[in-house]
């Protein structure tokens, strides 16, 4: 896909989503605000409902121009003069005051053309069969359009698209006019713009044949707050200021964007049936010009967003929300599939929980006050409490060697049944408490592989891997400690290893964005405690069998030799203390009859053992003497 196409498709996709949330409401209804070039039909008598037809309606709305050959109000008690007064752009009363007087059984717009300049060209959307029903005091019960076509006029690459049926429910025209044209502020009362929007059969295409499609978009409960500068002026300023590099203008754009983002809320969004097809071409194919085209196919069955509602009260664990925090959003993606030259990816489900744009808004407001230090950027990343994935399958083809034959690799396929990462208690954008859970990371061990570890496992008779694990850690600022609450790795037909521990001397400097500062801070870390548990699940026995065969021994004989070496060797290396002997005996029992081995060690000094203690110790025994060690074998 060329850069121009990628940009075009991306802009078109964003336009579709915008249509679903707000912009779809505008093109079909803004013509009602225009002054009619010609008003036909006599005014109905008082108390009667008649019809008023308006021909050649043209409404310039900033950079956007809306044109309708005909607009007809049916079942309205408005006289011609009253209709003209409501729709007169030069009228003295605010739009929302006039629109409060708009009543009709139906407002029909057979054809609506929306023109918008873009980079020397004109983007054109033509809507047909637009009907607004049950219009009372400017509030539309339902607004529908039979569909729309999208084109780009002017010199440049072709691009086109189309919408199917469009529907908007409970659209508040006076409220929308208030948001677009009237200033407000943080204390302004919010307005519910609509109850719901549905757009069907959206198709966009690029000049080289790329096609982007969406089967359906549903959005509900768009609420807006009048901003300091009205929405219409803000949107125009942001569009005109895009790409500006001068600091004052960029600062102004940041402030406008923050105010607009903070003034918008949506009750829910669902997008289904998303597909992207890129034919590819020689330029994108291995081998250069003349090579066979390499197409890309991607699809997503469903994408949803919804607020969580009331924030849940947690106990301080990773991923939970504390009392008093605002409600956070959740996004779900279901049925992702990608087919590309680089490989195939399939994902049944992805969930992002605890989403919040508050740090982004804080960052934009900070940028509006002055230039941002790059070191500050991470604290303004979107907040995210939890990521979860289900049924991930990745299949990568073999890579041919390039200039370096060692870079060649065979095909690689792996899968993940489920996994999650919970994060909480952020400091400058970095979570200080987290819990990573992996269940069923599986993959085949390629026959004849020479990769480290994989080749060793293949030699032990393993044809595949099935791994699960947990990493649960938390930093305590007051105690200056990092606690490893649970670090566990389990392999099917292998066993389980579990580590717990506490590392002291971890101050806030470790989170400094300057790498030199954070690296130096780590030098002051000290080991306070460590716990290790090993459970044999087959790996140790396979190792023993392999070594026994190589030495022409029975496995039981080799295990007894290893057990004797552990019982005598460990105390000899560690100084012969009672604790060292107990450790040697526990390891010996585990080797002879593998089951479960548990070892715990704690520094006798409350401050722990630092890097200097380890590097200057004359022997391992001197370090061991400064620890309280217990060991058991079951």
XYZ file of C-alpha atoms in Angstrom:
634
model
C 0.000 0.000 0.000
C 1.438 3.383 -0.961
C 1.808 6.097 1.609
C -0.877 8.223 -0.057
C -3.278 5.293 -0.061
C -2.513 4.407 3.537
C -3.180 7.995 4.562
C -6.331 8.142 2.486
C -7.751 4.924 3.869
C -6.881 5.967 7.416
C -8.573 9.324 6.970
C -11.582 7.684 5.410
C -11.829 5.194 8.268
C -11.660 7.995 10.807
C -14.317 9.813 8.845
C -16.586 6.796 9.051
C -16.240 6.604 12.816
C -16.791 10.333 13.104
C -19.919 9.954 11.013
C -21.152 7.321 13.415
C -20.647 9.503 16.449
C -21.392 13.054 15.371
C -20.753 14.089 11.804
C -23.443 11.809 10.450
C -25.925 13.976 12.235
C -24.724 17.155 10.566
C -24.903 16.676 6.792
C -28.500 15.544 6.815
C -29.733 18.255 9.137
C -27.641 21.397 8.671
C -29.462 22.283 5.400
C -32.436 23.031 7.570
C -30.519 26.048 8.815
C -30.144 27.584 5.352
C -32.180 30.437 3.932
C -34.383 29.096 1.108
C -33.759 30.543 -2.280
C -37.461 30.053 -2.971
C -40.314 29.199 -0.610
C -43.296 27.592 -2.309
C -46.866 26.789 -1.305
C -49.119 29.254 0.512
C -48.990 29.449 4.271
C -51.495 27.156 6.001
C -54.235 28.679 8.070
C -53.831 28.713 11.843
C -54.110 25.273 13.388
C -53.644 23.459 10.073
C -50.610 21.389 9.094
C -49.302 22.092 5.602
C -46.111 21.743 3.581
C -43.321 24.127 2.667
C -40.868 23.320 -0.161
C -37.470 25.016 -0.355
C -35.505 24.909 -3.623
C -31.742 25.155 -4.245
C -30.710 25.366 -0.622
C -27.026 26.232 -0.141
C -25.398 26.512 3.255
C -21.708 27.456 3.693
C -20.581 26.159 7.084
C -16.974 27.225 7.505
C -14.894 25.144 5.074
C -17.872 22.844 4.437
C -20.613 23.637 1.930
C -23.946 21.813 1.927
C -26.246 21.852 -1.101
C -29.763 20.467 -1.481
C -31.803 20.944 -4.660
C -34.961 20.564 -2.598
C -36.009 20.490 1.059
C -39.647 19.882 1.957
C -41.290 20.325 5.366
C -44.465 18.223 5.604
C -47.103 18.347 8.276
C -45.966 21.652 9.715
C -48.085 24.469 11.195
C -45.377 27.002 10.427
C -46.243 29.805 8.046
C -43.890 30.783 5.288
C -42.696 33.836 7.192
C -42.194 31.801 10.378
C -40.187 29.171 8.499
C -38.098 31.890 6.861
C -37.411 33.515 10.241
C -36.321 30.187 11.771
C -33.990 29.313 8.875
C -32.513 32.750 8.187
C -28.717 32.540 8.769
C -28.655 36.289 9.357
C -31.381 36.168 11.998
C -30.582 37.972 15.243
C -31.663 35.194 17.619
C -29.303 32.283 18.461
C -29.752 29.154 16.397
C -30.952 27.018 19.276
C -33.632 29.577 20.150
C -34.971 29.524 16.603
C -34.684 25.750 16.193
C -36.803 25.294 19.302
C -39.689 26.501 17.119
C -39.128 23.961 14.339
C -41.995 21.449 14.104
C -42.923 19.078 11.288
C -44.234 15.591 10.773
C -41.480 15.024 8.188
C -38.608 16.898 6.599
C -37.580 15.372 3.277
C -34.285 15.992 1.439
C -34.058 13.838 -1.712
C -30.403 14.694 -2.419
C -27.820 16.313 -0.143
C -24.313 17.194 -1.359
C -21.563 17.968 1.175
C -18.324 19.522 -0.134
C -15.127 19.974 1.864
C -11.726 21.198 0.557
C -8.780 18.944 1.386
C -5.225 19.576 0.191
C -6.143 21.344 -3.023
C -8.925 18.856 -3.791
C -12.563 18.596 -2.781
C -14.055 15.706 -0.842
C -17.687 15.184 -1.832
C -20.352 13.160 -0.023
C -23.747 12.831 -1.688
C -26.555 11.552 0.558
C -29.887 10.467 -0.909
C -33.400 9.926 0.444
C -32.832 11.863 3.659
C -35.938 11.973 5.875
C -36.393 13.469 9.357
C -39.530 12.254 11.165
C -41.382 13.490 14.241
C -39.667 16.863 14.522
C -40.853 18.638 17.678
C -39.229 21.801 19.000
C -36.199 21.017 16.882
C -35.826 17.482 18.275
C -35.924 14.778 15.582
C -37.402 11.419 16.532
C -35.574 9.574 13.747
C -33.394 10.773 10.870
C -32.686 8.360 8.006
C -30.764 8.361 4.730
C -30.907 5.687 2.071
C -27.145 5.850 1.608
C -24.298 8.014 0.369
C -21.473 8.049 -2.164
C -18.017 9.460 -1.423
C -15.621 10.854 -4.038
C -12.607 13.152 -4.265
C -12.629 15.746 -7.031
C -9.563 17.424 -8.483
C -6.100 16.367 -9.693
C -4.596 13.409 -7.835
C -5.146 9.707 -7.175
C -8.686 8.406 -7.320
C -10.467 7.412 -4.134
C -14.105 6.524 -3.617
C -16.512 5.078 -1.122
C -20.120 4.550 -0.201
C -22.424 4.197 2.802
C -25.521 2.080 2.968
C -28.447 2.968 5.201
C -27.886 5.659 7.844
C -30.137 6.208 10.862
C -30.000 8.637 13.801
C -32.368 8.421 16.749
C -33.500 11.291 19.010
C -31.318 13.977 17.482
C -31.333 17.284 19.391
C -30.877 20.039 16.773
C -31.029 22.976 19.216
C -28.486 21.233 21.438
C -26.245 20.510 18.479
C -26.497 24.133 17.359
C -25.561 25.217 20.863
C -22.443 23.043 20.808
C -21.406 24.189 17.335
C -22.020 27.895 17.679
C -22.105 28.946 21.352
C -19.194 29.175 23.797
C -19.284 27.419 27.137
C -16.739 26.167 29.622
C -15.996 23.468 32.209
C -19.173 24.312 34.164
C -21.529 24.362 31.178
C -24.452 21.931 31.239
C -23.940 18.912 28.944
C -26.160 18.184 25.958
C -27.197 14.748 24.713
C -26.821 15.137 20.952
C -28.437 11.836 20.000
C -29.637 8.547 21.452
C -28.122 6.391 18.725
C -26.552 6.267 15.261
C -26.417 3.324 12.848
C -24.425 3.212 9.603
C -24.394 0.139 7.357
C -22.367 -1.180 4.433
C -19.467 1.271 4.450
C -16.972 0.719 1.627
C -13.843 2.741 0.849
C -11.353 2.112 -1.948
C -7.950 3.487 -2.897
C -6.216 4.120 -6.224
C -4.219 0.869 -6.221
C -7.199 -1.356 -5.456
C -7.050 -1.409 -1.666
C -10.520 -1.851 -0.175
C -11.728 -1.108 3.361
C -15.205 -2.213 4.456
C -17.371 -2.052 7.565
C -20.619 -3.970 7.738
C -22.187 -1.869 10.500
C -21.477 0.867 13.038
C -23.695 1.471 16.066
C -23.050 4.352 18.453
C -25.243 5.482 21.311
C -25.702 8.395 23.684
C -23.332 11.047 22.381
C -23.118 13.788 24.990
C -21.309 17.068 24.545
C -20.383 19.997 26.731
C -20.141 23.487 25.223
C -16.453 24.367 25.142
C -14.730 27.695 25.695
C -14.513 28.095 21.925
C -17.529 26.585 20.113
C -17.122 23.161 18.547
C -17.409 24.484 15.006
C -14.659 27.076 15.447
C -12.470 24.569 17.299
C -12.784 21.933 14.571
C -11.977 24.521 11.878
C -8.948 25.805 13.785
C -7.614 22.284 14.370
C -8.005 21.416 10.679
C -6.274 24.606 9.542
C -3.515 24.276 12.148
C -2.640 20.634 11.365
C 1.062 20.311 10.615
C 2.003 23.738 11.987
C 5.439 23.632 13.588
C 5.643 27.057 15.270
C 5.526 26.656 19.031
C 2.789 29.212 19.836
C 0.396 27.702 17.283
C 1.110 24.158 18.428
C 0.446 25.202 22.014
C -2.852 26.761 20.989
C -3.830 23.606 19.086
C -3.052 21.478 22.148
C -5.324 23.590 24.321
C -8.170 23.468 21.790
C -7.850 19.701 21.387
C -7.881 19.157 25.153
C -10.997 21.273 25.608
C -12.840 19.506 22.768
C -11.856 15.983 23.899
C -12.874 16.753 27.457
C -16.250 17.969 26.208
C -17.243 14.754 24.400
C -18.561 11.503 25.885
C -20.105 8.500 24.166
C -22.253 5.862 25.837
C -21.116 3.006 23.617
C -19.741 2.089 20.213
C -19.871 -1.158 18.225
C -18.258 -1.727 14.824
C -18.750 -5.082 13.127
C -17.586 -6.769 9.948
C -14.348 -4.832 9.357
C -12.232 -5.998 6.403
C -9.149 -4.646 4.648
C -7.781 -6.018 1.374
C -4.578 -4.726 -0.214
C -3.621 -6.313 -3.546
C 0.071 -5.646 -2.987
C 2.554 -5.191 -5.772
C 6.111 -5.822 -6.913
C 7.453 -2.948 -4.854
C 6.162 -4.536 -1.682
C 7.241 -8.047 -2.623
C 10.484 -9.828 -1.791
C 12.745 -9.794 -4.794
C 12.019 -6.224 -5.883
C 10.460 -5.061 -9.163
C 8.911 -7.810 -11.222
C 8.289 -10.088 -8.261
C 4.913 -11.703 -7.685
C 2.383 -9.432 -5.912
C 1.972 -10.148 -2.210
C -1.600 -9.393 -1.078
C -2.658 -8.555 2.465
C -6.025 -9.559 3.914
C -7.221 -8.465 7.356
C -10.563 -8.751 9.109
C -12.070 -8.003 12.497
C -15.447 -9.472 13.381
C -16.354 -6.988 16.104
C -14.947 -3.956 17.926
C -16.770 -2.441 20.902
C -16.240 0.334 23.400
C -18.292 1.044 26.515
C -17.789 2.841 29.817
C -17.468 0.509 32.794
C -20.058 2.486 34.720
C -19.324 2.840 38.414
C -15.691 2.424 39.381
C -15.012 -0.729 41.374
C -13.440 -0.471 44.805
C -10.306 -2.592 45.098
C -7.917 -3.633 47.800
C -4.865 -2.158 46.108
C -4.134 -5.167 43.901
C -2.873 -4.694 40.387
C -5.604 -3.773 37.931
C -8.245 -2.781 40.487
C -9.645 0.730 40.797
C -9.616 2.545 44.121
C -12.622 4.294 45.621
C -13.262 7.786 44.346
C -11.761 7.235 40.898
C -13.913 8.018 37.838
C -15.470 5.293 35.723
C -13.114 3.843 33.145
C -13.764 2.516 29.666
C -13.380 -0.919 28.154
C -12.600 -1.852 24.555
C -12.983 -5.335 23.051
C -11.858 -6.740 19.722
C -13.134 -10.114 18.552
C -12.209 -12.331 15.625
C -9.037 -10.706 14.283
C -7.389 -12.405 11.300
C -4.442 -11.178 9.234
C -2.979 -12.905 6.166
C 0.186 -11.271 4.836
C 3.520 -12.212 3.245
C 5.121 -11.853 6.683
C 2.828 -14.516 8.143
C -0.606 -15.250 9.515
C -2.122 -14.041 12.788
C -5.465 -15.027 14.299
C -6.834 -13.717 17.596
C -10.173 -14.665 19.079
C -10.362 -11.870 21.624
C -8.534 -8.800 22.932
C -9.806 -6.728 25.873
C -8.461 -3.405 27.111
C -9.964 -2.502 30.491
C -9.653 0.567 32.654
C -9.065 2.905 29.713
C -8.764 6.583 30.547
C -7.701 9.568 28.455
C -7.263 11.812 31.486
C -3.439 11.660 31.294
C -3.660 12.598 27.599
C -5.845 15.593 28.437
C -3.426 16.601 31.184
C -0.592 16.371 28.663
C -2.395 18.512 26.097
C -3.147 21.146 28.718
C 0.478 21.047 29.823
C 1.580 21.463 26.194
C -0.750 24.450 25.883
C 1.151 26.141 28.721
C 4.579 25.670 27.131
C 6.945 23.229 25.394
C 7.004 19.711 26.803
C 10.208 18.059 27.931
C 10.467 14.691 26.104
C 11.106 13.101 29.494
C 7.569 14.129 30.528
C 5.786 12.373 27.674
C 5.387 8.968 29.307
C 3.316 10.388 32.176
C 0.752 11.564 29.621
C 0.167 8.190 27.955
C -3.422 6.834 28.127
C -4.131 4.979 31.362
C -4.790 1.261 31.022
C -5.564 -1.099 33.889
C -5.652 -4.475 32.129
C -4.909 -6.171 28.812
C -6.290 -9.655 28.126
C -5.949 -11.889 25.049
C -7.645 -15.171 24.159
C -6.702 -17.789 21.584
C -3.801 -16.164 19.761
C -2.323 -18.143 16.856
C 0.759 -16.957 14.939
C 2.231 -18.729 11.907
C 5.410 -17.276 10.381
C 6.892 -18.755 7.198
C 10.522 -19.730 6.770
C 12.876 -16.831 6.073
C 15.379 -17.259 3.254
C 18.973 -16.237 4.036
C 20.056 -12.807 2.916
C 23.594 -11.560 2.794
C 24.256 -13.412 6.042
C 23.310 -17.122 5.760
C 23.041 -17.309 9.563
C 19.951 -15.109 9.338
C 17.928 -17.864 7.674
C 15.235 -19.441 9.837
C 12.645 -22.146 9.508
C 8.899 -21.718 9.864
C 7.680 -20.719 13.303
C 4.231 -21.307 14.738
C 3.058 -20.643 18.270
C -0.223 -20.095 20.071
C -1.495 -18.690 23.355
C -4.678 -19.924 25.001
C -5.014 -16.867 27.220
C -2.941 -14.146 28.806
C -3.449 -10.958 30.772
C -1.480 -8.058 32.168
C -2.966 -6.052 35.050
C -1.351 -2.735 35.962
C -1.993 -0.221 38.718
C -0.492 2.498 40.898
C 1.305 4.327 38.058
C 4.165 6.691 38.725
C 4.820 9.136 35.894
C 3.048 6.785 33.514
C 4.889 3.637 34.674
C 2.832 1.086 36.673
C 4.447 0.176 39.992
C 2.236 -2.863 40.551
C 1.574 -5.444 37.861
C 0.518 -9.039 37.359
C 1.278 -10.908 34.132
C -0.513 -14.226 33.600
C 0.175 -16.587 30.689
C -1.816 -19.787 30.195
C -0.888 -22.208 27.435
C 1.912 -20.670 25.393
C 2.358 -23.533 22.959
C 4.549 -24.241 19.973
C 6.282 -27.049 18.129
C 10.040 -27.553 18.443
C 11.290 -27.656 14.833
C 13.074 -30.929 14.004
C 16.792 -30.481 13.659
C 16.773 -27.009 15.221
C 20.108 -25.573 16.342
C 18.622 -22.785 18.436
C 19.912 -22.665 22.030
C 17.614 -24.310 24.595
C 15.248 -25.600 21.887
C 17.959 -27.955 20.627
C 18.559 -29.144 24.212
C 14.838 -29.782 24.740
C 14.635 -31.661 21.440
C 17.505 -33.826 22.636
C 15.456 -34.680 25.723
C 12.602 -35.920 23.542
C 10.316 -32.882 23.564
C 8.515 -32.221 20.282
C 6.502 -29.245 21.549
C 6.223 -26.734 24.389
C 3.215 -25.878 26.556
C 4.142 -23.191 29.084
C 2.178 -21.190 31.656
C 3.369 -18.632 34.145
C 2.763 -15.710 36.482
C 4.804 -12.617 37.271
C 3.306 -10.570 40.124
C 5.369 -7.675 41.493
C 4.810 -4.435 43.412
C 7.012 -1.495 44.375
C 6.574 0.102 47.803
C 7.751 3.714 47.693
C 7.781 4.223 51.479
C 9.808 1.049 52.138
C 11.911 1.491 48.956
C 11.295 -2.174 48.173
C 10.313 -4.236 45.155
C 8.370 -7.325 46.188
C 8.215 -10.322 43.892
C 4.958 -11.740 45.155
C 4.860 -14.611 42.671
C 7.096 -15.512 39.739
C 6.057 -18.943 38.480
C 6.847 -20.894 35.315
C 5.149 -24.225 34.555
C 5.855 -26.513 31.614
C 3.640 -29.416 30.636
C 5.519 -32.704 31.276
C 8.385 -30.597 32.682
C 7.635 -29.173 36.112
C 7.184 -25.904 37.960
C 9.611 -23.278 39.280
C 8.391 -20.567 41.662
C 10.328 -17.585 43.017
C 9.345 -15.026 45.657
C 11.533 -12.340 47.123
C 12.148 -8.799 48.259
C 14.694 -6.371 46.811
C 15.508 -3.288 48.878
C 17.095 0.017 47.990
C 14.680 0.648 45.115
C 13.878 4.343 45.330
C 11.918 6.614 43.022
C 15.123 7.378 41.103
C 14.767 3.964 39.416
C 11.782 5.406 37.507
C 13.699 8.461 36.285
C 13.273 8.881 32.499
C 17.011 9.532 32.144
C 18.658 6.104 31.593
C 21.879 7.124 33.329
C 20.036 8.144 36.501
C 17.881 5.004 36.616
C 20.881 2.729 35.922
C 22.915 4.261 38.732
C 19.949 3.946 41.086
C 19.808 0.197 40.440
C 23.377 -0.140 41.700
C 22.057 0.603 45.191
C 19.656 -2.343 45.170
C 20.030 -5.015 47.852
C 18.704 -8.557 48.165
C 16.652 -9.016 51.344
C 14.939 -12.351 50.845
C 14.497 -15.074 48.267
C 12.316 -18.160 48.073
C 12.665 -20.926 45.470
C 10.381 -23.917 44.931
C 11.003 -26.606 42.303
C 8.470 -29.299 41.436
C 9.557 -32.071 39.115
C 7.095 -32.848 36.358
C 9.277 -34.958 34.088
C 12.079 -32.677 32.887
C 14.598 -33.744 35.525
C 13.929 -37.419 34.938
C 14.408 -37.021 31.171
C 17.723 -35.295 31.831
C 18.848 -38.096 34.105
C 17.825 -40.742 31.563
C 19.766 -38.953 28.829
C 22.917 -38.623 30.926
C 22.673 -42.195 32.220
C 22.456 -43.541 28.681
C 25.478 -41.496 27.628
C 27.487 -42.887 30.586
C 26.182 -46.459 30.257
C 24.593 -46.338 33.717
C 21.186 -47.040 35.074
C 19.221 -43.876 35.919
C 19.039 -44.935 39.606
C 22.811 -45.275 39.753
C 23.392 -41.841 38.259
C 20.868 -40.263 40.628
C 22.687 -41.754 43.621
C 25.970 -40.330 42.292
C 24.381 -36.878 41.852
C 22.829 -37.125 45.329
C 26.164 -37.948 46.949
C 27.862 -35.095 45.082
C 25.202 -32.641 46.305
C 25.377 -33.838 49.923
C 29.164 -33.494 50.075
C 29.847 -30.753 47.535
C 27.358 -28.063 48.588
C 28.576 -27.851 52.235
C 32.178 -27.869 51.010
C 31.584 -24.867 48.752
C 29.434 -22.963 51.264
C 31.648 -23.367 54.327
C 30.292 -26.438 56.105
C 27.825 -24.644 58.383
C 24.724 -26.472 59.669
C 22.619 -24.512 57.194
C 24.912 -25.500 54.333
C 24.703 -29.158 55.356
C 20.907 -28.964 55.574
C 20.803 -27.452 52.080
C 23.061 -30.202 50.725
C 20.890 -32.921 52.264
C 17.668 -31.405 50.868
C 19.120 -31.142 47.350
C 20.448 -34.706 47.639
C 17.000 -36.064 48.569
C 15.416 -34.185 45.650
C 17.959 -35.569 43.178
C 17.577 -39.156 44.344
C 13.790 -39.004 44.445
C 12.576 -35.902 42.541
C 9.463 -34.343 44.033
C 9.401 -30.852 45.514
C 12.394 -28.816 46.715
C 11.834 -25.628 48.720
C 14.650 -23.230 49.653
C 14.303 -19.883 51.429
C 17.041 -17.382 52.239
C 16.881 -14.081 54.141
C 19.663 -11.589 54.785
C 20.598 -11.316 58.466
C 21.219 -7.602 57.943
C 17.837 -5.793 57.623
C 19.355 -3.662 54.872
C 20.008 -6.761 52.767
C 23.032 -7.661 50.654
C 24.105 -5.235 47.957
C 26.111 -5.686 44.792
C 29.300 -4.636 46.586
C 28.763 -7.348 49.179
C 28.664 -10.017 46.494
C 31.561 -8.637 44.453
C 33.946 -8.218 47.400
C 33.163 -11.474 49.234
C 36.290 -13.691 49.307
C 34.223 -16.882 48.909
C 30.608 -18.074 48.510
C 30.736 -19.307 52.091
C 31.215 -15.759 53.401
C 28.026 -14.679 51.650
C 26.189 -17.785 52.866
C 27.161 -16.987 56.466
C 25.261 -13.700 56.181
C 22.037 -15.494 55.293
C 19.421 -17.465 57.195
C 18.691 -20.445 54.968
C 16.137 -23.237 55.263
C 15.617 -26.096 52.800
C 13.194 -29.017 52.581
C 12.621 -31.804 50.059
C 9.387 -33.741 49.702
